[in-house]
XYZ file of C-alpha atoms in Angstrom:
680
model
C 114.011 192.671 147.683
C 116.429 189.747 148.035
C 116.220 187.137 145.303
C 116.655 183.442 145.840
C 117.698 181.573 142.701
C 117.614 177.885 141.987
C 121.343 177.706 141.293
C 124.248 180.006 142.003
C 126.425 178.707 139.093
C 125.472 178.279 135.484
C 125.638 174.731 134.225
C 128.369 173.664 131.928
C 127.171 173.738 128.327
C 126.782 170.345 126.778
C 126.617 169.591 123.131
C 123.346 167.775 122.301
C 125.195 165.517 119.960
C 127.237 164.147 122.853
C 124.126 163.108 124.809
C 123.661 159.390 125.118
C 121.005 158.028 122.807
C 118.896 156.624 125.638
C 118.710 159.963 127.446
C 115.097 160.993 128.176
C 113.487 164.296 129.016
C 113.345 163.287 132.656
C 117.156 163.218 132.718
C 117.628 166.606 131.082
C 117.091 169.755 133.210
C 114.485 171.887 131.662
C 115.360 175.009 133.704
C 118.713 176.800 134.021
C 119.989 179.606 136.206
C 120.225 182.583 133.898
C 123.646 184.122 133.324
C 124.455 187.485 134.775
C 123.325 190.493 132.681
C 125.611 191.123 129.718
C 127.346 187.802 130.007
C 126.881 185.070 127.403
C 124.530 182.240 128.207
C 125.215 178.514 127.790
C 125.216 178.740 123.997
C 127.057 181.985 123.690
C 124.149 184.404 123.307
C 124.244 187.634 125.314
C 121.674 187.979 128.007
C 119.629 190.945 129.018
C 118.750 192.322 132.398
C 115.300 191.273 133.604
C 112.606 193.865 133.514
C 111.948 195.378 136.943
C 108.207 194.689 136.973
C 108.414 191.154 135.554
C 107.403 188.493 138.088
C 110.107 186.107 139.066
C 110.301 182.805 140.803
C 111.745 184.472 143.862
C 110.048 184.711 147.178
C 110.248 187.251 149.920
C 110.636 186.210 153.480
C 107.280 186.228 155.162
C 105.269 185.968 151.957
C 102.910 182.974 151.794
C 104.306 180.504 149.357
C 102.052 179.338 146.548
C 102.110 175.551 146.018
C 104.236 174.762 142.995
C 101.713 172.500 141.257
C 98.882 175.050 141.656
C 101.013 177.867 140.341
C 102.118 175.821 137.352
C 98.515 174.795 136.557
C 97.377 178.432 136.847
C 100.098 179.714 134.621
C 99.420 176.980 132.052
C 95.702 177.854 132.030
C 96.547 181.561 131.544
C 98.891 180.736 128.708
C 96.220 178.614 127.004
C 93.639 181.381 127.309
C 96.146 183.871 125.847
C 96.925 181.510 123.012
C 100.551 181.063 124.128
C 102.428 177.769 124.040
C 102.980 176.114 127.406
C 106.443 176.388 128.888
C 108.684 173.576 129.960
C 108.193 173.146 133.671
C 111.145 171.318 135.021
C 113.151 168.146 135.091
C 111.124 165.010 134.645
C 107.795 166.855 134.270
C 105.511 166.515 131.275
C 104.617 169.559 129.225
C 101.349 170.682 127.690
C 103.082 172.120 124.678
C 102.605 170.469 121.242
C 105.177 169.673 118.648
C 104.798 173.016 116.922
C 104.833 175.119 120.173
C 107.913 173.826 121.941
C 110.047 176.292 123.856
C 112.447 177.731 121.267
C 115.082 178.770 123.760
C 115.365 175.252 125.230
C 115.471 173.724 121.753
C 118.240 176.018 120.726
C 120.092 175.098 123.919
C 119.841 171.444 122.901
C 117.263 170.478 125.468
C 114.319 168.229 124.585
C 110.885 167.667 126.211
C 108.380 164.898 125.817
C 105.147 166.110 124.149
C 101.947 164.472 125.352
C 98.245 165.290 125.435
C 97.131 167.132 128.551
C 95.413 165.546 131.499
C 92.015 166.512 132.840
C 88.732 167.202 131.036
C 89.163 170.944 130.762
C 92.715 170.643 129.586
C 91.740 168.068 126.937
C 88.877 170.203 125.679
C 91.287 173.147 125.358
C 93.792 170.948 123.608
C 91.332 169.660 121.023
C 89.837 173.097 120.462
C 93.304 174.126 119.359
C 93.417 171.619 116.507
C 93.033 174.411 114.002
C 96.373 175.829 114.878
C 98.019 172.424 114.555
C 96.311 171.551 111.265
C 95.575 174.818 109.409
C 95.060 173.264 105.976
C 92.506 170.753 107.236
C 90.815 173.509 109.273
C 90.322 175.539 106.024
C 88.838 172.542 104.230
C 86.455 171.845 107.108
C 85.475 175.546 107.310
C 84.584 175.719 103.662
C 82.772 172.408 103.693
C 80.689 173.395 106.721
C 79.867 176.764 105.174
C 78.789 175.350 101.852
C 76.788 172.594 103.554
C 75.005 175.237 105.703
C 74.134 177.285 102.646
C 72.781 174.244 100.780
C 70.731 173.081 103.747
C 69.156 176.462 104.449
C 68.463 177.437 100.865
C 67.312 173.919 100.049
C 64.815 173.916 102.951
C 63.548 177.368 101.927
C 62.866 176.145 98.407
C 61.675 172.575 99.127
C 58.269 171.649 97.689
C 55.830 169.343 99.465
C 55.078 167.025 96.509
C 57.359 164.287 95.259
C 56.599 164.918 91.603
C 57.707 168.593 92.092
C 61.091 167.620 93.495
C 63.438 168.600 90.693
C 66.463 170.880 90.326
C 64.624 173.916 88.962
C 62.911 174.274 92.345
C 66.236 174.990 94.026
C 67.619 177.738 91.757
C 65.119 180.386 92.874
C 65.632 183.316 95.168
C 63.817 182.824 98.484
C 62.454 186.035 99.879
C 62.409 184.560 103.382
C 66.227 184.339 103.289
C 66.471 188.088 102.540
C 64.100 189.011 105.352
C 65.944 186.716 107.741
C 69.353 188.223 106.845
C 68.097 191.770 107.425
C 66.645 190.812 110.824
C 69.869 189.075 111.934
C 72.050 192.048 110.889
C 70.045 194.377 113.037
C 70.445 192.386 116.262
C 73.235 192.209 118.830
C 75.103 188.954 119.329
C 73.019 187.049 121.872
C 69.574 187.844 120.397
C 71.007 187.179 116.933
C 72.225 183.691 117.846
C 68.971 182.883 119.636
C 66.861 184.018 116.667
C 69.019 182.159 114.214
C 68.793 178.915 116.228
C 65.018 179.288 116.588
C 64.599 180.016 112.924
C 66.762 177.034 111.969
C 64.768 174.678 114.191
C 61.537 175.983 112.687
C 62.979 175.494 109.237
C 63.816 171.966 110.178
C 60.264 171.367 111.401
C 58.913 172.731 108.118
C 61.196 170.357 106.212
C 59.820 167.439 108.193
C 56.295 168.624 107.517
C 57.053 168.826 103.751
C 58.340 165.271 103.812
C 55.175 164.150 105.623
C 53.067 165.879 103.021
C 54.956 164.153 100.272
C 54.405 160.719 101.829
C 50.721 161.337 102.636
C 50.032 162.462 99.091
C 51.911 159.432 97.813
C 50.059 156.918 99.983
C 46.723 158.623 100.884
C 46.218 161.135 98.116
C 46.096 164.155 100.457
C 48.532 166.255 102.506
C 49.307 165.666 106.137
C 46.778 167.178 108.598
C 48.554 168.796 111.559
C 45.554 168.334 113.796
C 44.232 164.889 112.974
C 46.882 162.706 111.369
C 49.338 162.161 114.216
C 47.412 158.949 115.219
C 48.102 157.596 111.725
C 51.809 157.498 112.460
C 51.059 154.808 115.045
C 49.058 152.957 112.430
C 52.049 153.232 110.069
C 54.310 151.709 112.732
C 51.797 148.857 113.190
C 51.678 148.367 109.415
C 55.476 148.048 109.208
C 55.471 145.637 112.178
C 52.766 143.474 110.559
C 54.386 143.517 107.128
C 58.072 143.220 107.919
C 58.351 142.266 111.595
C 58.571 143.974 114.968
C 62.350 144.356 114.859
C 62.233 146.296 111.585
C 59.390 148.420 112.940
C 61.303 149.224 116.159
C 64.484 150.083 114.244
C 62.518 152.246 111.855
C 60.815 154.076 114.703
C 64.082 154.720 116.540
C 65.773 155.786 113.304
C 62.902 158.135 112.502
C 63.063 159.811 115.903
C 66.825 160.273 115.608
C 66.445 161.649 112.094
C 63.862 164.221 113.233
C 66.111 165.418 116.052
C 69.100 165.581 113.675
C 67.277 167.541 111.040
C 66.183 170.204 113.477
C 69.528 170.363 115.276
C 71.610 170.495 112.073
C 69.358 173.123 110.540
C 69.670 175.270 113.720
C 73.478 174.929 113.627
C 73.510 175.842 109.949
C 71.493 179.058 110.416
C 73.643 180.065 113.426
C 76.783 179.540 111.333
C 75.398 181.686 108.482
C 74.369 184.416 110.908
C 77.930 184.471 112.193
C 79.261 184.868 108.679
C 76.893 187.789 108.052
C 78.264 189.918 110.897
C 81.946 189.301 110.051
C 81.621 192.149 107.577
C 78.339 193.910 108.255
C 78.960 196.531 105.578
C 79.245 194.008 102.772
C 76.465 191.849 104.220
C 74.088 194.824 104.390
C 74.950 195.850 100.854
C 74.366 192.275 99.593
C 71.079 192.032 101.441
C 69.833 195.259 99.854
C 70.885 194.112 96.390
C 69.176 190.697 96.859
C 65.997 192.386 98.094
C 65.951 194.672 95.082
C 66.442 191.756 92.700
C 63.640 189.771 94.419
C 61.163 192.669 94.190
C 62.063 193.335 90.564
C 61.648 189.646 89.577
C 58.371 189.483 91.490
C 56.906 192.638 89.864
C 58.022 191.624 86.348
C 56.999 187.976 86.830
C 60.432 186.654 85.820
C 60.441 182.841 85.526
C 62.941 180.049 85.189
C 61.842 176.621 84.015
C 58.217 177.736 84.342
C 58.609 178.804 87.990
C 58.889 182.314 89.435
C 62.458 183.292 90.255
C 61.209 185.307 93.276
C 60.248 182.441 95.663
C 58.018 182.633 98.708
C 57.692 178.899 99.193
C 57.869 178.994 102.978
C 55.137 181.659 103.308
C 52.876 179.709 100.931
C 53.425 176.494 102.833
C 52.673 178.091 106.194
C 49.612 179.796 104.811
C 48.315 176.459 103.389
C 48.948 174.700 106.690
C 47.165 177.427 108.669
C 44.214 177.239 106.257
C 43.946 173.470 106.640
C 44.113 173.701 110.419
C 41.416 176.353 110.518
C 39.216 174.257 108.155
C 39.716 171.173 110.296
C 38.687 172.942 113.487
C 35.635 174.449 111.792
C 34.624 171.167 110.226
C 34.183 169.429 113.569
C 31.148 171.499 114.585
C 29.650 171.538 111.079
C 29.938 167.801 110.474
C 28.547 167.045 113.956
C 25.237 168.615 112.853
C 25.283 166.662 109.569
C 25.862 163.376 111.394
C 22.834 164.002 113.614
C 20.661 164.308 110.485
C 19.491 161.080 108.919
C 17.109 160.439 106.028
C 16.058 157.137 107.548
C 16.709 157.915 111.198
C 13.058 157.734 112.256
C 11.956 155.036 109.796
C 9.998 152.237 111.568
C 11.668 148.788 111.463
C 8.825 147.359 109.366
C 9.543 149.930 106.595
C 13.242 149.113 106.250
C 14.431 146.965 103.303
C 11.178 144.972 103.030
C 12.133 143.747 99.502
C 15.167 141.825 100.912
C 13.287 139.936 103.664
C 14.337 136.293 103.741
C 17.622 136.927 101.888
C 21.135 136.253 103.155
C 22.779 139.628 102.430
C 26.555 140.016 102.371
C 28.489 143.322 102.134
C 32.079 142.470 101.197
C 34.921 144.956 100.865
C 37.970 143.973 98.812
C 41.033 145.834 100.030
C 42.461 148.399 97.561
C 40.229 147.206 94.715
C 40.229 150.382 92.586
C 39.471 151.537 89.075
C 43.145 151.254 88.152
C 42.962 147.483 88.586
C 40.292 147.336 85.874
C 41.517 150.001 83.474
C 45.288 150.531 83.924
C 47.167 148.905 80.992
C 49.803 147.526 83.354
C 47.283 145.628 85.510
C 43.961 145.471 83.655
C 44.640 142.509 81.374
C 44.966 139.970 84.185
C 42.218 141.521 86.334
C 39.786 141.874 83.426
C 40.365 138.257 82.480
C 39.533 137.193 86.042
C 36.378 139.320 86.046
C 35.244 137.819 82.766
C 36.010 134.281 83.852
C 34.286 134.810 87.176
C 31.217 136.321 85.481
C 30.962 133.321 83.205
C 31.309 130.923 86.168
C 28.637 132.751 88.166
C 26.297 132.750 85.188
C 26.722 129.019 84.823
C 25.893 128.683 88.527
C 22.718 130.679 88.023
C 23.845 134.069 89.314
C 23.566 137.445 87.624
C 25.510 140.652 88.371
C 25.446 144.357 87.715
C 28.381 146.750 88.309
C 29.115 150.485 88.524
C 31.535 152.972 90.069
C 31.728 154.735 93.425
C 34.082 157.573 94.274
C 35.780 156.712 97.519
C 36.261 159.115 100.391
C 39.862 157.923 100.828
C 42.808 156.964 98.640
C 45.762 154.643 99.041
C 44.932 153.682 102.638
C 42.724 154.378 105.689
C 40.301 151.675 104.528
C 38.018 152.297 107.503
C 37.048 155.701 106.015
C 35.831 153.959 102.854
C 33.918 151.366 104.886
C 32.225 154.004 107.048
C 31.393 156.256 104.157
C 29.693 153.411 102.258
C 27.701 152.169 105.227
C 26.850 155.464 106.920
C 25.844 157.500 103.869
C 28.146 160.324 105.148
C 31.333 161.649 103.567
C 33.893 160.400 106.072
C 37.243 161.587 104.711
C 39.120 162.397 107.950
C 39.859 160.687 111.216
C 37.949 163.405 113.033
C 34.814 162.695 111.012
C 35.278 159.002 111.531
C 35.304 159.452 115.348
C 32.270 161.701 115.150
C 30.295 159.172 113.133
C 31.299 156.207 115.316
C 30.071 158.091 118.399
C 26.745 159.018 116.787
C 23.360 157.355 116.488
C 23.451 157.688 112.738
C 21.921 154.579 111.086
C 24.508 152.492 109.246
C 23.451 150.307 106.356
C 24.410 147.162 108.256
C 22.590 148.339 111.403
C 19.418 148.699 109.339
C 19.184 144.922 109.192
C 19.719 144.609 112.926
C 17.081 147.250 113.612
C 14.462 145.278 111.675
C 14.876 142.273 113.971
C 14.493 140.054 110.916
C 18.191 139.239 110.525
C 21.122 137.931 112.561
C 24.110 140.145 111.921
C 27.744 139.112 111.897
C 31.142 140.543 110.951
C 34.133 138.670 109.544
C 37.183 140.876 110.283
C 40.520 139.119 109.689
C 42.310 142.498 109.891
C 41.070 143.253 113.423
C 43.635 142.185 116.019
C 42.388 144.113 119.071
C 39.238 145.500 120.583
C 36.839 146.918 118.018
C 34.284 149.314 119.564
C 32.929 150.119 116.089
C 30.902 146.896 116.291
C 28.090 148.825 118.032
C 27.837 151.454 115.266
C 27.725 148.799 112.537
C 25.026 146.863 114.384
C 26.811 143.503 114.409
C 25.605 140.880 116.836
C 28.881 138.940 116.528
C 32.331 139.793 115.186
C 35.046 137.286 114.342
C 38.484 138.842 114.496
C 41.848 137.474 113.388
C 42.153 135.147 116.403
C 38.643 133.686 116.362
C 38.482 131.813 113.076
C 40.835 128.912 113.934
C 43.595 129.890 111.547
C 46.957 128.244 112.260
C 48.765 129.032 109.041
C 51.297 131.785 108.259
C 50.630 135.475 107.797
C 50.939 136.892 104.318
C 52.624 140.197 105.015
C 50.041 142.497 106.653
C 47.132 140.100 106.029
C 46.644 137.685 108.894
C 45.132 134.966 106.670
C 44.246 134.316 103.024
C 40.843 135.440 101.845
C 39.909 131.922 100.863
C 40.378 130.712 104.433
C 38.431 133.670 105.874
C 35.484 132.870 103.552
C 35.604 129.190 104.411
C 35.654 130.073 108.122
C 32.611 132.292 107.506
C 30.824 129.332 105.932
C 31.785 126.979 108.760
C 30.995 129.335 111.640
C 27.886 131.190 110.392
C 26.667 130.888 106.822
C 26.522 127.118 106.748
C 24.715 126.674 110.051
C 21.477 124.705 109.822
C 20.097 125.710 113.224
C 19.527 129.333 112.302
C 15.919 130.597 112.437
C 16.690 133.975 110.740
C 18.504 134.936 107.542
C 21.997 136.355 107.897
C 23.348 139.806 107.187
C 27.145 139.837 107.073
C 29.933 142.400 106.676
C 33.203 140.790 105.409
C 36.542 142.531 104.945
C 38.911 140.675 102.583
C 42.557 141.644 103.238
C 44.775 139.604 100.900
C 45.019 142.531 98.464
C 46.415 144.859 101.172
C 49.754 146.407 100.360
C 52.679 145.584 100.164
C 51.178 142.746 98.036
C 53.832 140.194 98.894
C 53.725 137.358 99.454
C 50.349 136.604 97.853
C 48.433 133.365 98.685
C 47.226 131.006 95.951
C 43.969 129.168 95.659
C 43.933 125.619 97.008
C 41.215 122.999 97.089
C 38.397 124.121 99.360
C 38.411 120.735 100.992
C 42.151 121.057 101.720
C 42.058 124.261 103.721
C 41.924 122.637 107.188
C 43.418 125.006 109.754
C 45.404 126.881 107.165
C 48.683 125.023 107.522
C 48.449 124.183 103.816
C 49.576 127.746 103.088
C 53.045 127.284 104.743
C 54.840 126.376 101.542
C 52.956 128.963 99.454
C 53.964 131.711 101.866
C 57.601 130.596 101.938
C 57.809 130.512 98.120
C 56.200 133.943 97.651
C 57.844 137.301 96.952
C 59.393 139.190 99.847
C 57.614 142.351 100.909
C 60.869 144.351 101.021
C 61.589 143.515 97.357
C 58.128 144.492 96.114
C 57.875 147.755 98.118
C 61.078 149.146 96.584
C 60.095 148.323 92.977
C 57.217 150.196 91.339
C 56.890 147.735 88.447
C 56.827 144.742 90.854
C 54.314 146.563 92.982
C 51.945 147.006 90.043
C 52.324 143.386 88.952
C 51.788 141.941 92.425
C 48.905 144.292 93.161
C 47.069 143.073 90.071
C 47.718 139.457 91.105
C 46.358 140.116 94.589
C 43.084 141.579 93.148
C 42.733 138.532 90.913
C 43.175 136.258 93.957
C 40.564 138.112 96.067
C 37.974 138.288 93.357
C 38.515 134.627 92.568
C 38.199 133.540 96.189
C 34.924 135.463 96.645
C 33.276 134.323 93.450
C 34.326 130.706 93.921
C 32.880 130.795 97.459
C 29.629 132.112 95.944
C 29.567 129.354 93.332
C 30.236 126.767 96.000
C 28.044 127.959 98.832
C 25.590 130.486 97.390
C 21.845 129.740 97.424
C 18.736 131.141 95.801
C 18.469 133.534 98.702
C 22.081 134.790 98.664
C 22.675 138.447 97.760
C 26.273 139.738 97.642
C 27.311 143.398 97.424
C 31.063 143.715 96.952
C 33.248 146.719 96.228
C 36.691 148.216 96.725
C 37.324 150.534 99.625
C 39.823 152.750 97.784
C 42.423 152.958 95.046
C 45.956 151.648 95.666
C 48.790 154.139 96.408
C 49.842 156.489 93.637
C 53.039 154.508 93.028
C 50.669 151.851 91.604
C 47.654 153.809 90.429
C 49.491 156.888 89.205
C 49.665 160.556 90.318
C 46.533 161.559 88.504
C 44.374 158.541 89.147
C 40.701 158.955 90.152
C 39.299 157.760 93.451
C 36.770 155.528 91.825
C 36.284 151.893 92.897
C 34.147 149.133 91.309
C 30.935 147.987 93.006
C 28.871 144.923 92.048
C 25.606 143.296 93.233
C 25.245 139.583 92.592
C 22.129 137.462 93.169
C 20.287 134.443 91.808
C 16.818 135.901 92.276
C 16.212 138.086 89.212
C 13.913 140.364 91.259
C 16.889 141.560 93.296
C 18.633 142.973 90.220
C 15.389 144.236 88.740
C 15.091 146.589 91.674
C 18.249 148.472 90.503
C 17.561 148.442 86.797
C 17.097 152.218 86.862
C 20.721 152.609 88.030
C 21.952 151.798 84.495
C 24.778 149.675 85.841
C 26.720 147.321 83.545
C 25.840 143.653 83.370
C 28.511 141.423 84.794
C 31.355 142.038 87.283
C 33.280 144.525 85.157
C 31.733 147.997 85.043
C 31.949 149.753 81.718
C 34.200 152.813 81.500
C 31.131 155.066 81.110
C 29.030 153.340 83.769
C 27.460 155.731 86.328
C 29.818 157.153 88.938
C 28.374 158.129 92.346
C 29.891 159.467 95.458
C 30.393 156.575 97.871
C 28.333 158.418 100.505
C 25.263 158.256 98.281
C 25.178 154.444 98.113
C 23.407 153.819 101.402
C 20.335 155.924 100.622
C 20.087 154.680 97.048
C 20.313 151.043 98.208
C 17.702 151.478 100.943
C 15.239 153.196 98.607
C 15.801 150.608 95.864
C 14.806 147.835 98.250
C 11.641 149.446 99.597
C 12.736 151.499 102.599
C 10.593 154.559 103.413
C 12.453 157.753 104.401
C 11.522 159.258 107.795
C 14.243 161.838 108.463
C 15.628 163.103 111.696
C 17.336 166.483 111.864
C 20.277 167.693 113.825
């Protein structure tokens, strides 16, 4: 076949040193007509005859010519796929070769080409994927770093506990049996199923890690693990809490950051397991041998009970965690039907109105909850001195004003938060320790303690709810004729972190709007929620003159000079100190209000709804909260003499401790109510 060449004469060799300094690659021919076979080339090297079957740049008459640019692009792509360096393509044209893959023949001939990054998305991806060849030392460092990080992530997730106090190094030097089972399964699979299983297992391991973190935080703040069925709604409450405490911008940033973190954890864990699965099959013989040895060691340690730092070396942490979660989910689902029957049963459900609390007729009865007022405030050495002094001072002041008090302990249904569970447990007489139970109770006809007074028709009933900032359908269950929320008490002052207003102002608003009214023809039953002792306990309001309260603007300077919530949240010692101060403030505000506005017919029942979070109360703190009944009429306290409560506002350490759910029935019986039960 006739051959058409680009040039019939070889070019005259030119010494590279004689080239002008400003010469560019566009001025230097990058292709030469080869010398005849056996003759020396331009630099004196002998040439060889071309192979017969090697494609050339020649064309045959009548053959369709391939466009030059398409042919060059195709050849360059083939070279890239084969791992070959790109060739120089002609005068003035840019090359895809890198500095370490330049055409050797042209370099030896003294020709130079400009090296640039390729054009086009696919070409750029191919170029960057080849960075390992250009930077082998950095590639080795990255490879080892990624491998070690993958091992740490996977083995760390397999050994991770779900309690903060258990998070120490000895937990992570155990042999997880789940890793051995996973390795055996991956070694037995072909490539595609192996990668899919590894990615799925990694994502599941990431989800379990997130669940463990949620358990840690729920135990830290609420004294119980996260409930997979019921507790998702509490995440929205947590977002609202952050917004109320530290602002909407911080809450939004935290929410976005949390979502990104969750996605990253699952994605990174999936990538880590896929990487480790790839390492396993690089040498299946060694990997299989290692898996068998690890399995033998795990079984031996498990049978012999070998321990390290008090923990079994043979770990099955993941299996235990999944078993516990499944057990909690099953118990939650079963509890719904069981508790529904309990809620439909009521000791006083059929009691006629005339037989309900006859011994309190004519009294103004107040049920007041002090946020996070727990046993730790009274007995913990870090907080008790200040709180106990306030209780003693307040008891003396009330005695001087003619009031007497008795106090005991109640074990709350909640811990660290979810105050509404404590409120509903106290007033319903049912153990309401989950959100599911709370919804069941609120939708039932069960008789709440506050609704008892409404049912008699002998009292007007009202709620003072400074923490309520939206619709509150629970009003019906609690039997409240009127509810004042955060926006209905005329407050124009600053917020104090989560609390919308100081307790002193809320109590003064109660006096102005309801308790102090002279046109009332019935006594008043009130439910009051005091919120100034709500975490994060910064800034805390201070008492001002009752006549100076006005619309609350007097608190502007006090709020500005207070501690910042972000500083207190991050410091356990500060949290304890400020928590104690907040309890002192709330107790002082309530007892001063009683001294100032209480009458011979005033009866106050006040208690805490739960203990503060474990960072303040301690990991092994009880769930007990103080409860006190205060009245001027001695007959009121005589009715509960058999309870053996302590005189004054501070309950003795050995004072009776009851479940919070038992308070309703004991109170109703003490004040003359006759049981007429209904059954579910």
